[in-house]
XYZ file of C-alpha atoms in Angstrom:
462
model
C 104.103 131.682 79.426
C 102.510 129.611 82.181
C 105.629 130.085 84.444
C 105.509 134.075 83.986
C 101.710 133.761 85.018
C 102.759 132.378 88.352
C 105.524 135.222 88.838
C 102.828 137.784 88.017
C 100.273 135.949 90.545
C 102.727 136.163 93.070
C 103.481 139.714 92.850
C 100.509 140.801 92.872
C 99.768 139.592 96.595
C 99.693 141.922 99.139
C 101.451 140.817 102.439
C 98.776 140.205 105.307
C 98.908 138.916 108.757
C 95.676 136.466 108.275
C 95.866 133.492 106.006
C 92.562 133.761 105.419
C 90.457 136.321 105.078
C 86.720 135.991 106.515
C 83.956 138.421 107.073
C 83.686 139.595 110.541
C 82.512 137.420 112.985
C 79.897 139.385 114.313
C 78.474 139.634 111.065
C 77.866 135.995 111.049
C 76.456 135.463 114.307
C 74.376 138.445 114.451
C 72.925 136.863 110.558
C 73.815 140.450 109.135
C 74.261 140.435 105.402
C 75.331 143.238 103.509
C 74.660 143.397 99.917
C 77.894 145.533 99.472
C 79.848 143.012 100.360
C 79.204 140.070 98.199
C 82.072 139.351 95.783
C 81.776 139.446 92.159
C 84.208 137.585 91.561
C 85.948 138.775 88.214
C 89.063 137.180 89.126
C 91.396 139.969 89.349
C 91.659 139.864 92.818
C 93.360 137.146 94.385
C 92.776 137.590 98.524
C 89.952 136.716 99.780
C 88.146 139.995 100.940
C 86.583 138.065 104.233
C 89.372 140.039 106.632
C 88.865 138.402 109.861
C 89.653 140.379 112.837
C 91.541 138.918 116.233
C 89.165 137.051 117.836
C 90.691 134.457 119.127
C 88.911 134.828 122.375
C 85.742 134.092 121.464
C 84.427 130.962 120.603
C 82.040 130.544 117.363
C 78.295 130.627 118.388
C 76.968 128.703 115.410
C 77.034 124.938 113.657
C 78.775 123.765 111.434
C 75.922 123.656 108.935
C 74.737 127.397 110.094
C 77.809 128.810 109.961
C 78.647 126.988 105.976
C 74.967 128.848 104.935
C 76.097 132.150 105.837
C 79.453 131.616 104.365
C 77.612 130.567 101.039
C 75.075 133.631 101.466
C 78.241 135.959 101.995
C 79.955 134.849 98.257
C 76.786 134.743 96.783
C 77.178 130.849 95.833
C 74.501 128.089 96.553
C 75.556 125.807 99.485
C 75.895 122.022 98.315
C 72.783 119.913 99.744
C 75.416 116.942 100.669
C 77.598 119.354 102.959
C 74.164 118.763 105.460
C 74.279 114.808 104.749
C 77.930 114.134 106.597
C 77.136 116.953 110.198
C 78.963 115.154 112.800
C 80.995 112.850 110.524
C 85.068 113.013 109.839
C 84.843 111.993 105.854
C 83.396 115.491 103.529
C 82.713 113.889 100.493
C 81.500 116.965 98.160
C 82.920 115.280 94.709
C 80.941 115.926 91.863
C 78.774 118.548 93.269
C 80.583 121.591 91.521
C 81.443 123.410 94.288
C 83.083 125.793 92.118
C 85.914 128.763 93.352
C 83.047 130.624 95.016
C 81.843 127.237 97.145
C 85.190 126.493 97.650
C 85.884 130.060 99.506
C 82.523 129.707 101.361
C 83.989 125.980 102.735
C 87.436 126.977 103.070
C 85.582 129.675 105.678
C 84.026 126.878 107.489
C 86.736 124.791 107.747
C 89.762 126.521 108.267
C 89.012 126.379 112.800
C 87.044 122.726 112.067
C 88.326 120.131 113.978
C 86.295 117.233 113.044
C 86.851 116.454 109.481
C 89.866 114.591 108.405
C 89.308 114.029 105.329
C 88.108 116.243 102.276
C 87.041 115.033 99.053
C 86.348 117.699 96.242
C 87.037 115.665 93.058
C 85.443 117.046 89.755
C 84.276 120.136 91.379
C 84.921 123.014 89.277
C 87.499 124.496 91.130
C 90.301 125.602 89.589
C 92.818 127.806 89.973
C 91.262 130.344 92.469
C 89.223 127.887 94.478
C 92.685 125.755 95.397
C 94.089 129.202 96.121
C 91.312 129.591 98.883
C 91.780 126.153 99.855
C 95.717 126.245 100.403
C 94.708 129.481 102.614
C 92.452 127.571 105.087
C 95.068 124.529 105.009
C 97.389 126.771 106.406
C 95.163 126.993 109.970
C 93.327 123.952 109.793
C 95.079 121.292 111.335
C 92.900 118.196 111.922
C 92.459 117.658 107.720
C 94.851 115.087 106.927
C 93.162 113.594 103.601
C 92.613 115.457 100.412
C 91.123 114.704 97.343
C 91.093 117.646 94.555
C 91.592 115.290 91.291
C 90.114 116.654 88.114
C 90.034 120.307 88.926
C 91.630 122.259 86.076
C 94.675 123.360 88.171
C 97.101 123.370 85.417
C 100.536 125.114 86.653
C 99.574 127.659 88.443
C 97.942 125.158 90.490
C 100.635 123.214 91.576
C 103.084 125.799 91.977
C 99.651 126.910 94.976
C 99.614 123.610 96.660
C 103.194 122.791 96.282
C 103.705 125.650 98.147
C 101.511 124.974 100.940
C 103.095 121.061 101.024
C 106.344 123.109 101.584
C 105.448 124.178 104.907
C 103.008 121.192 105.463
C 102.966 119.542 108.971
C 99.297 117.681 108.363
C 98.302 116.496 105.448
C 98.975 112.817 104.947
C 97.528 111.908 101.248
C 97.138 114.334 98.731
C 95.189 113.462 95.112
C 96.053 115.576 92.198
C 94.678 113.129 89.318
C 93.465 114.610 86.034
C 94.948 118.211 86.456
C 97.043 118.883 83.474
C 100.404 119.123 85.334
C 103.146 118.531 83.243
C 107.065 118.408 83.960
C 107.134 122.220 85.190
C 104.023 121.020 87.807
C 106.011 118.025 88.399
C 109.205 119.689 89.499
C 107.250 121.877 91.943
C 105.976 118.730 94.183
C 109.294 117.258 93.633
C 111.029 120.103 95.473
C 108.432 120.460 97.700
C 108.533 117.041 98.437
C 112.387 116.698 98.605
C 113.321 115.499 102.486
C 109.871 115.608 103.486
C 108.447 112.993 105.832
C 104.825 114.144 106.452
C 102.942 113.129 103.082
C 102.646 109.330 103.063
C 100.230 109.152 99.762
C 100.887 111.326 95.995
C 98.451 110.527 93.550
C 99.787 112.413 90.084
C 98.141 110.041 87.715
C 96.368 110.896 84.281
C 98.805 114.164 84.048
C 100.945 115.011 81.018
C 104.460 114.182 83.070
C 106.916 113.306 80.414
C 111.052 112.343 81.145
C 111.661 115.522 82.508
C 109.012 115.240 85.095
C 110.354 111.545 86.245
C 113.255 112.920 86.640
C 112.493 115.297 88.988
C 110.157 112.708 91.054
C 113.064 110.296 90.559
C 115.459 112.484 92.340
C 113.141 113.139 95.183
C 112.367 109.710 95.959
C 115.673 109.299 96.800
C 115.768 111.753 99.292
C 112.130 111.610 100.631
C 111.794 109.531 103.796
C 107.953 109.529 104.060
C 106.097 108.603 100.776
C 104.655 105.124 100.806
C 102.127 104.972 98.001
C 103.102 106.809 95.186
C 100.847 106.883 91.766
C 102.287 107.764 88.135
C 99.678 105.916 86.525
C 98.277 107.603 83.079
C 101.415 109.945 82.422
C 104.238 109.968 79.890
C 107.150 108.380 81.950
C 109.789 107.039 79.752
C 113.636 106.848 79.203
C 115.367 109.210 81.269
C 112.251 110.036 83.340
C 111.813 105.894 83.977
C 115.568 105.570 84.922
C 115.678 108.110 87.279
C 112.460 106.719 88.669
C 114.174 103.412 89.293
C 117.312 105.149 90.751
C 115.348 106.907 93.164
C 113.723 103.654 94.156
C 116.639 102.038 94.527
C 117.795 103.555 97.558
C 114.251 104.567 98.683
C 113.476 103.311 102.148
C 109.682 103.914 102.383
C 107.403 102.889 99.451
C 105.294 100.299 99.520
C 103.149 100.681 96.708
C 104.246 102.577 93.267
C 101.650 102.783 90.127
C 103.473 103.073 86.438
C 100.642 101.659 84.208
C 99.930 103.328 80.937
C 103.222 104.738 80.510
C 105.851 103.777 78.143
C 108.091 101.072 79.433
C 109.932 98.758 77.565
C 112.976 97.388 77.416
C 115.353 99.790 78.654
C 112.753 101.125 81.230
C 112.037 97.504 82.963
C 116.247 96.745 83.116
C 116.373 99.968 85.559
C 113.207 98.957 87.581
C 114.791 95.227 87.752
C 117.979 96.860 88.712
C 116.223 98.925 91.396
C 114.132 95.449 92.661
C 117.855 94.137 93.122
C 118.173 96.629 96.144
C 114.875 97.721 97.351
C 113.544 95.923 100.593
C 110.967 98.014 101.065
C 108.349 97.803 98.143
C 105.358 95.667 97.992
C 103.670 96.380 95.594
C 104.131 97.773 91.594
C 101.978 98.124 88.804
C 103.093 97.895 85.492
C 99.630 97.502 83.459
C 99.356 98.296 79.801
C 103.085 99.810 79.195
C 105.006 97.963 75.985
C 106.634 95.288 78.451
C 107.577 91.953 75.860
C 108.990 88.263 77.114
C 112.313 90.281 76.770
C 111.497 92.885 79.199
C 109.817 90.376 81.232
C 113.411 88.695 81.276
C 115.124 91.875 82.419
C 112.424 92.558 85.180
C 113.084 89.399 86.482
C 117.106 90.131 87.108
C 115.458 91.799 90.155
C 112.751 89.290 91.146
C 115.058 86.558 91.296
C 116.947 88.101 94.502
C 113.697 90.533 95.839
C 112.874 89.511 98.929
C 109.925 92.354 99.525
C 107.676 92.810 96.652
C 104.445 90.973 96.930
C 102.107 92.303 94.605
C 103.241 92.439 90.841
C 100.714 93.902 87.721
C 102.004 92.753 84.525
C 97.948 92.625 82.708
C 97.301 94.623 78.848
C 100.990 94.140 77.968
C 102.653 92.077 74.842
C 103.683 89.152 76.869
C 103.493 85.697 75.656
C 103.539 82.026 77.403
C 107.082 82.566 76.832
C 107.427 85.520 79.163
C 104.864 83.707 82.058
C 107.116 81.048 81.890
C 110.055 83.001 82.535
C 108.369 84.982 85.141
C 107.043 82.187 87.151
C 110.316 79.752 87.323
C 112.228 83.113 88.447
C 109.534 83.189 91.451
C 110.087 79.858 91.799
C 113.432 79.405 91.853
C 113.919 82.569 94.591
C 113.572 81.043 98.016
C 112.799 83.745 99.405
C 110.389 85.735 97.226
C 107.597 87.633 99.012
C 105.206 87.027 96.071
C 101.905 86.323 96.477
C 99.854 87.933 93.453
C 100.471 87.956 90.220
C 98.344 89.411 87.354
C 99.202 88.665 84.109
C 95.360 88.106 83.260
C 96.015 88.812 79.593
C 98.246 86.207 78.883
C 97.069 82.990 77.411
C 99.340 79.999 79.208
C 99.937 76.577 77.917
C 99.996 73.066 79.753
C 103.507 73.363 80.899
C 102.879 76.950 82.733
C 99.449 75.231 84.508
C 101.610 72.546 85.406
C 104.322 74.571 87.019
C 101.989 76.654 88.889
C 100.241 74.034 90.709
C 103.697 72.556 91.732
C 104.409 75.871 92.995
C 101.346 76.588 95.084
C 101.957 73.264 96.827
C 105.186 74.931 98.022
C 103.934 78.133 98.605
C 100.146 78.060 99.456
C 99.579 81.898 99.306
C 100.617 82.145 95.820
C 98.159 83.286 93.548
C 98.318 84.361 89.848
C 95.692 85.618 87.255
C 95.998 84.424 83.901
C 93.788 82.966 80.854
C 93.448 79.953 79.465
C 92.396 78.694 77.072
C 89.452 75.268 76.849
C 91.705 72.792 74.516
C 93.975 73.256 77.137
C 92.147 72.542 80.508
C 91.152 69.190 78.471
C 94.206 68.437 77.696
C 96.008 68.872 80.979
C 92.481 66.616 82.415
C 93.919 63.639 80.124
C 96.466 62.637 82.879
C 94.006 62.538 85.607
C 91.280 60.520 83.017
C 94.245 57.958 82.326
C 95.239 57.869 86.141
C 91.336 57.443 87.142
C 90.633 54.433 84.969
C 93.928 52.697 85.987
C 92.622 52.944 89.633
C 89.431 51.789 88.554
C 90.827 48.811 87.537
C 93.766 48.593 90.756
C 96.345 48.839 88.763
C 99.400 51.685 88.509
C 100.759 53.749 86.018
C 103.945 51.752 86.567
C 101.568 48.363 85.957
C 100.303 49.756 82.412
C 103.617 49.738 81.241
C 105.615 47.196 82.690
C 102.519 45.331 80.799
C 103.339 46.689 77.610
C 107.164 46.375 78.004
C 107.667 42.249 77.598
C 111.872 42.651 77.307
C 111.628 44.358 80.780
C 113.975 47.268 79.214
C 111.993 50.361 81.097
C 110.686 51.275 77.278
C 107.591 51.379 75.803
C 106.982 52.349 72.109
C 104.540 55.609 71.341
C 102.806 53.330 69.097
C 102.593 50.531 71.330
C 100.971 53.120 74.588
C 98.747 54.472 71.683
C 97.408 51.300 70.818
C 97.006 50.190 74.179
C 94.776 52.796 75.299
C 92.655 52.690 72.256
C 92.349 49.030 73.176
C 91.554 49.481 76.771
C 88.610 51.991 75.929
C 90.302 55.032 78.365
C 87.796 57.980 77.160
C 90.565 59.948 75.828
C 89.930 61.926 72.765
C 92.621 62.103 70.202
C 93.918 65.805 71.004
C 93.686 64.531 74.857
C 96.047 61.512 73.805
C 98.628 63.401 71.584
C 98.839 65.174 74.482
C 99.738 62.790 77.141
C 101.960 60.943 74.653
C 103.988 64.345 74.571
C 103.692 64.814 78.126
C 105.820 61.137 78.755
C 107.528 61.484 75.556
C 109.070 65.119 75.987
C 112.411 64.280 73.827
C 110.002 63.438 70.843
C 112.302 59.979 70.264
C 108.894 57.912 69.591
C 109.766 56.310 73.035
C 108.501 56.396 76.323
C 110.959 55.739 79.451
C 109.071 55.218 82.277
C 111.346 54.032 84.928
C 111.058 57.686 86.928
C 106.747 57.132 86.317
C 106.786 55.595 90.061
C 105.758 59.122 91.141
C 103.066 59.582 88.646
C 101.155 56.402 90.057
C-alpha cells in the first residue's frame, strides 16, 4: 500500500521549470502580504504555490532574518525564535522547535540561494512527509548545505523514496541523518540504490529504523560498490542472517569505511563468522560497534578469526553482550598474539574478568602503551592480584628475594618447595596476607595444582 502511495504522489506532480516555488520577489521586498495567498495547507497539493519568477538579476534586498519573517508571514506559520539566535553563523540548529511542514516551506524559502549555512539540523521537528518534500526542493539549488540532520521526523516510505531521490542527483551533501523514521527494507532499498557508486555522501545515519534482512541486504550490496561512505550507522534496526552476511560481504571489499555501528541488532553466531570473515580482508575500517547484539565466548571466538590478521581496526565495542571471562580471554590473547593489530580500545565494560585476564593485560600494555580496554572487576579480585606485590614488598623490606624465600625453605636444594611448607612459612613470617589473598598466590606459583611449587624460573618474579 505504502509503495502505491508513492506512485500516486508522483503522478500527481505537475512538471515545472523552478524547483522551488516562492512568492514573488517583489512581494517580499516591497513587505506586501496578501491574505489570498496564504496556504491552507490541506495536503492535497504537493508544489509549493510560492512560483518564483526569473530574477536572477537582481540581488535580494533583505536579511536573512527579514527575509525568514516574511516567508513565515506568507505560510501563515510562526517563525522559530532560535532561527534569530545563529544570524551570521554556518551551524542552524532548529531541533526540537517543531518547525512543522509549514516552517519547513517558510525555511526551505530562505535557504534555498543561502550561502552561509553548512549545516542544518531539524531533528524532532514535526516535519514529515510534506515538509522533507519542501526541503528536497530547496536542496536541489542550495549548494553550500553540506550537513543534514532530519532524524525523528515521521518520514515513513514516502519519505525516503523523497530524499533518496534528491541523494540520486546529489553533488553536496556530505552527512545525512535519517534516525527514528520508520524506514523499513522498502526505505532501505531506496538509499541503497541511490547510494550505489556514489562518492559524495561520506556519513548515513539509518539507526532506530525497522530494517530487517532484506534491508541489509540491499545496504550490503551497495557497500560494495560505494566508494565514498566512511561512517555508516545501523544501530537500533533488525539486521540479522542474510541481511548481516551481506553486510559483511559488502565490507569485505569496501575501500572507504572507517566507522560502522551494528549495536542492538541480532548477531550471533553465524552473523559475527561473516563480520570476522570480512575483518580478514578489510584494511580500511577503524572502528565497529557491536553493543548489546547476542554475541557469546563462541562468537567472540569466530570474531576473532578476523582480528588475529586485521591490521586496521582500532576501535572495537563488544559492552551489554553474553560474554564471559572466557570470551575476554580469548579476545585479548588474539590481540596479543597479532603483531600487527591496530587496536587501541576495547570495551567490553560488562564483562567481569578474573586474575589471569588483569594479568595479561598489564603484560600487554607494557608492549603496546596505547592499549586500552574497559572492563569490570570485581573487589576479591583486585585483593587478590595485590597479594603478589604484599609478598614481594615485605621480602624487600627485609633485603631478601623471592628466589631467597625459597631456596630457604628448600634444604635438599631440589628447586621444590612444598604448598604446605610456603603456607606455613608465611604464616610464620607475619606477611599480612589474608587467607583468600594466600590461596591465591599459592595457585598463582602452583598452576599444575601438584601441591608443589617449582621455583627455579621465580628469578624474574624477584
Amino acid at each position: 500500500m505504502e509503495g502505491s502511495s508513492v506512485q500516486r504522489s508522483e503522478e500527481q506532480q505537475p512538471c515545472k521549470q523552478s524547483v522551488l516555488s516562492i512568492e514573488n520577489q517583489e512581494r517580499l521586498e516591497n513587505k506586501q502580504k496578501p491574505a489570498q495567498d496564504q496556504e491552507s495547507d490541506s495536503g492535497e497539493e504537493w508544489d509549493s504555490d510560492l512560483e518564483i519568477e526569473d530574477t536572477t538579476n537582481k540581488k535580494l534586498s533583505l536579511f536573512r532574518a527579514e527575509l525568514y519573517h516574511q516567508a513565515c508571514q506568507r505560510t501563515g506559520t510562526i517563525p522559530v525564535s532560535s532561527f534569530h539566535r545563529h544570524k551570521g553563523e554556518v551551524h542552524l540548529n532548529l531541533n526540537h522547535y517543531g518547525v512543522g511542514r509549514l516552517g519547513a516551506k517558510a525555511l526551505a524559502i530562505v535557504l534555498q540561494n543561502d550561502k552561509n549555512i553548512t549545516n542544518l539540523e531539524l531533528e524532532d521537528s514535526a516535519l514529515q512527509t510534506r515538509g522533507a518534500h519542501y526541503l528536497m526542493e530547496m536542496l536541489q539549488m542550495n549548494i553550500t548545505i553540506h550537513s543534514l540532520n532530519l532524524s525523528n521526523n515521521r518520514l515513513h516510505l514516502e519519505g525516503a523514496h523523497i530524499i533518496s531521490k534528491m541523494l540520486s542527483d546529489n553533488y553536496y551533501i556530505r552527512s545525512i541523518k535519517l534516525s527514528g523514521n520508520n524506514f523499513d527494507d522498502s526505505a532501505a532499498k531506496y538509499f541503497a540504490s541511490a547510494l550505489k557508486g556514489d562518492y559524495v555522501v561520506k556519513e548515513l545515519d539509518l539507526s532506530h529504523n525497522k530494517i530487517c534482512d532484506r534491508g541489509g541486504e540491499h545496504l550490503g550490496y551497495m557497500l560494495a560498490t560505494n566508494v565514498g561512505i566512511e561512517v555508516l550507522n545501523l544501530s537500533w534496526n533488525h539486521i540479522r542472517m542474510c541481511g548481516a552476511m551481506a553486510l559483511s560481504a559488502g565490507l569485505k571489499v569496501n575501500s572507504t569505511l572507517k566507522q560502522l555501528q551494528l549495536s542492538w541488532n541480532g548477531f550471533g553466531h553465524i552473523e559475527t563468522e561473516s563480520l570476522g570473515q570480512a575483518l580478514k580482508h578489510n584494511s580500511t575500517l577503524v572502528s565497529l560497534d557491536l553493543s548489546s547484539n547476542r554475541i557469546d565466548d563462541q562468537a567472540v571466538t569466530l570474531l576473532c578469526q578476523g582480528l588475529a590478521i586485521n591490521e586496521a581496526l582500532m576501535i572495537l565495542k563488544l559492552s551489554h553482550n553474553p560474554i564471559t571471562n572466557t570470551g575476554a580471554l580469548t579476545l585479548l590473547r588474539t590481540v596479543t598474539n597479532n603483531t600487527k593489530s591496530a587496536l587501541e580500545e576495547i570495551d567490553i565494560s560488562t564483562v567481569f574478568v578474573c586474575e589471569t585476564f588483569m594479568e595479561l593485560l598489564e603484560e600487554a600494555c607494557q608492549r603496546s602503551p596505547a592499549l586500552h580496554v574497559q572492563y569490570s572487576v570485581m573487589r576479591s579480585v583486585i585483593r587478590n592480584l595485590s597479594a603478589l606485590h604484599i609478598f614481594q614488598k615485605f621480602l624487600k623490606e627485609q633485603n631478601e628475594s623471592i628466589l631467597d624465600f625459597f631456596q630457604a625453605l628448600d634444604k635438599e636444594r631440589t628447586m621444590k618447595v612444598s604448598t604446605l611448607a610456603f603456607r606455613n612459612a608465611i604464616k610464620a613470617a607475619n606477611i599480612p596476607l589474608d587467607q583468600r589473598q594466600l590461596n591465591w598466590l599459592i595457585r598463582k606459583f602452583d598452576k599444575k595444582c601438584t601441591a608443589t611449587i617449582s621455583y627455579s624460573h621465580f628469578t624474574q618474579l624477584s
